[in-house]
mmCIF file of C-alpha atoms in Angstrom:
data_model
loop_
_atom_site.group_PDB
_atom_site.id
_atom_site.type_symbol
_atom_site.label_atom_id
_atom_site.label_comp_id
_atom_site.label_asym_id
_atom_site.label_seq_id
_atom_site.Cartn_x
_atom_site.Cartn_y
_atom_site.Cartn_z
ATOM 1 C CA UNK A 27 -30.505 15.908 -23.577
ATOM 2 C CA UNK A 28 -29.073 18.182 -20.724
ATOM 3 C CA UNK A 29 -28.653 15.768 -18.920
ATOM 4 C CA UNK A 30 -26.890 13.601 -21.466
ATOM 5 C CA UNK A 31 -24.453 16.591 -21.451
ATOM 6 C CA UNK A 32 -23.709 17.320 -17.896
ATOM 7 C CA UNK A 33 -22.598 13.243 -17.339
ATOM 8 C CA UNK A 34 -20.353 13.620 -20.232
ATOM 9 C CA UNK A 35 -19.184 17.309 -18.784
ATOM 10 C CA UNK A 36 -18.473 14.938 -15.648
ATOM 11 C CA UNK A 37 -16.625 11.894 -16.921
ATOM 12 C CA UNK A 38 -14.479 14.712 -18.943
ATOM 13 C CA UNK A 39 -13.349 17.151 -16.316
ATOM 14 C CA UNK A 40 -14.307 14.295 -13.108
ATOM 15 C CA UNK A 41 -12.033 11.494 -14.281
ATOM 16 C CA UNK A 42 -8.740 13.365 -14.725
ATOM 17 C CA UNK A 43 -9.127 15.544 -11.731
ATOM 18 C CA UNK A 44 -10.172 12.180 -9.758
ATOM 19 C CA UNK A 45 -6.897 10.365 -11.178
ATOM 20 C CA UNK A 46 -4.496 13.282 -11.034
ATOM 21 C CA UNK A 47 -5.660 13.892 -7.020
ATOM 22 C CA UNK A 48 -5.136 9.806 -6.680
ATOM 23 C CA UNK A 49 -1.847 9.876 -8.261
ATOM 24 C CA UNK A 50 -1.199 13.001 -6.134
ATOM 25 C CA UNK A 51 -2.067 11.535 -3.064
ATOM 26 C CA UNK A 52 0.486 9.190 -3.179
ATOM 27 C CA UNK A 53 3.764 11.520 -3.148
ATOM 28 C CA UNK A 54 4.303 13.173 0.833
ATOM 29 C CA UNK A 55 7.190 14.402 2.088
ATOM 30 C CA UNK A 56 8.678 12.206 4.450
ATOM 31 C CA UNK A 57 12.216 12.902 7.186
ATOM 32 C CA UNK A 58 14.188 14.993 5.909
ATOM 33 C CA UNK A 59 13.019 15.363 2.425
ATOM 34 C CA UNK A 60 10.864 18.026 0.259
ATOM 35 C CA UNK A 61 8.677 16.257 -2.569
ATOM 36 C CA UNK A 62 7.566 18.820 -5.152
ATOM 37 C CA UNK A 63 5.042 16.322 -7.254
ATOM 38 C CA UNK A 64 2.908 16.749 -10.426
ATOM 39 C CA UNK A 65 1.854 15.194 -12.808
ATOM 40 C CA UNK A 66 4.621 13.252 -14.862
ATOM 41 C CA UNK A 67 7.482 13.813 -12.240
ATOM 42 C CA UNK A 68 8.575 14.221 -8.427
ATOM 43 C CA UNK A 69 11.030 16.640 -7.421
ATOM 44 C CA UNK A 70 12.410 15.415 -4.265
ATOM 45 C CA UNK A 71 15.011 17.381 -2.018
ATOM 46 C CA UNK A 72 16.826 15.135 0.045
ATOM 47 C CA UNK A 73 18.857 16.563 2.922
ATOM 48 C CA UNK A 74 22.776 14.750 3.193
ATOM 49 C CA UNK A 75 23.302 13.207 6.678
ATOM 50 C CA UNK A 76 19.991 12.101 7.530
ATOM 51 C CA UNK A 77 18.464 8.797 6.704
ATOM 52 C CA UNK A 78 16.146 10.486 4.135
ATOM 53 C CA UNK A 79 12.780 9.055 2.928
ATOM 54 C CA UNK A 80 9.516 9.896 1.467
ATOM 55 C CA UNK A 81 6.966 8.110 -0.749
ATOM 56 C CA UNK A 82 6.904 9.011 -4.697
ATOM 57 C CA UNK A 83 3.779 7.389 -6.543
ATOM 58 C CA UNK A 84 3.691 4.745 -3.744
ATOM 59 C CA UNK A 85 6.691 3.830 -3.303
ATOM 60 C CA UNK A 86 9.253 4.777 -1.070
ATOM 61 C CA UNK A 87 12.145 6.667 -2.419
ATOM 62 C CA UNK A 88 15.635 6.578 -0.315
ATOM 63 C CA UNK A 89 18.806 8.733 -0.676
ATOM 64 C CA UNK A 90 20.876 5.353 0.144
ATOM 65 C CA UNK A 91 24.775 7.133 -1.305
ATOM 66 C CA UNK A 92 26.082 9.811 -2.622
ATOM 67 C CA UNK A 93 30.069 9.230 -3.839
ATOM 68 C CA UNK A 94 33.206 9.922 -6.403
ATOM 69 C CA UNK A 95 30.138 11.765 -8.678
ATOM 70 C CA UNK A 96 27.076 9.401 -8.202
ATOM 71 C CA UNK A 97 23.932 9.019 -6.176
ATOM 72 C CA UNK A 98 22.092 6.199 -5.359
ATOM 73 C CA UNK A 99 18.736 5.971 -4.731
ATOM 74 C CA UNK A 100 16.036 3.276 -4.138
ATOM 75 C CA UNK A 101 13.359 3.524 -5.001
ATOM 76 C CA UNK A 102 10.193 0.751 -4.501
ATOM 77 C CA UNK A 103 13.510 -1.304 -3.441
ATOM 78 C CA UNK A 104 15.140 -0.984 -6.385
ATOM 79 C CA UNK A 105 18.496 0.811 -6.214
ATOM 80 C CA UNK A 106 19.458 2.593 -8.819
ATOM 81 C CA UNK A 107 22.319 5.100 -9.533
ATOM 82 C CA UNK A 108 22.721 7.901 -11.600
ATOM 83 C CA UNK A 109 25.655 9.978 -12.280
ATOM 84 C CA UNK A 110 25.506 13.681 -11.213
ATOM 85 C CA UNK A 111 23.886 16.120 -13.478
ATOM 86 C CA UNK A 112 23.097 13.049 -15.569
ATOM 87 C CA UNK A 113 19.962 10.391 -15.429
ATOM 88 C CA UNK A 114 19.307 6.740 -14.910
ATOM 89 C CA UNK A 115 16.416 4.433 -15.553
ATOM 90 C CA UNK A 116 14.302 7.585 -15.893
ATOM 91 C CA UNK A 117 15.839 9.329 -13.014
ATOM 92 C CA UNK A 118 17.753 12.588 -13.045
ATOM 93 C CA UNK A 119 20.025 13.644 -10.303
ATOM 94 C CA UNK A 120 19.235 17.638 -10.873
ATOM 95 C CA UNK A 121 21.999 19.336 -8.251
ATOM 96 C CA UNK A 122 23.884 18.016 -5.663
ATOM 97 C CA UNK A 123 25.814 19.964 -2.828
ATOM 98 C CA UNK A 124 27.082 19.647 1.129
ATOM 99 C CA UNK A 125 23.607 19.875 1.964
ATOM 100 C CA UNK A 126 21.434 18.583 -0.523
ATOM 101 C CA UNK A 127 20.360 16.372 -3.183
ATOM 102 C CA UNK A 128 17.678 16.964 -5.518
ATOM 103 C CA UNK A 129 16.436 13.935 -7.663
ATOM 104 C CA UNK A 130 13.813 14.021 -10.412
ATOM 105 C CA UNK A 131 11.595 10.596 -10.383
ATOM 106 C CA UNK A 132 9.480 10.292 -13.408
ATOM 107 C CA UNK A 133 5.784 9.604 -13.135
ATOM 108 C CA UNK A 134 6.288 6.166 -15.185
ATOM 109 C CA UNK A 135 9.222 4.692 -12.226
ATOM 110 C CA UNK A 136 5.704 2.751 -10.403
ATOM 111 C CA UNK A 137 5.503 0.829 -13.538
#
């Protein structure tokens, strides 16, 4: 019966912790970014004036534009642009100055 227990103890605490390091695992900073991941969203920094990359849940997320009040990003090869202060397809542009962007990626952008 204990030992009945302790596999069910494992698959309950085990399996998240294993899927939530996996899912982790696949969000690094990358040139002249910051990634701040958990687990429903990356915040990534990017610096302006570099060509910017890191990977976000796998895929590789690019500051490609920022102009007249937009950013675009791509991300996974998808480009996608969202107004400042304001979100698109899931993804929030969260400040943007001279020397920075910060973008919000939700956990759910990998499909």
């Amino acid at each position: 019966m204990s030992t009945d227990l302790g596999r069910a103890l494992v698959r309950m605490i085990g399996l998240p912790l294993l899927l939530s390091t996996a899912l982790l695992a696949g969000c690094s900073d990358g040139k002249g970014t910051d990634v701040d991941c958990n687990l429903q969203e990356c915040v990534v920094t990017f610096e302006r004036g570099v060509d910017a990359s890191a990977s976000v849940f796998g895929l590789e997320a690019k500051l490609v534009e920022v102009k007249d009040g937009t950013v675009t990003v791509d991300i996974g090869g998808n480009e996608i642009t969202v107004p400042a202060s304001g979100q698109s397809e899931g993804v929030q542009v969260r400040e943007i100055t001279d020397a920075k962007v910060v973008v919000v990626v939700p956990h759910n952008i990998a499909g």
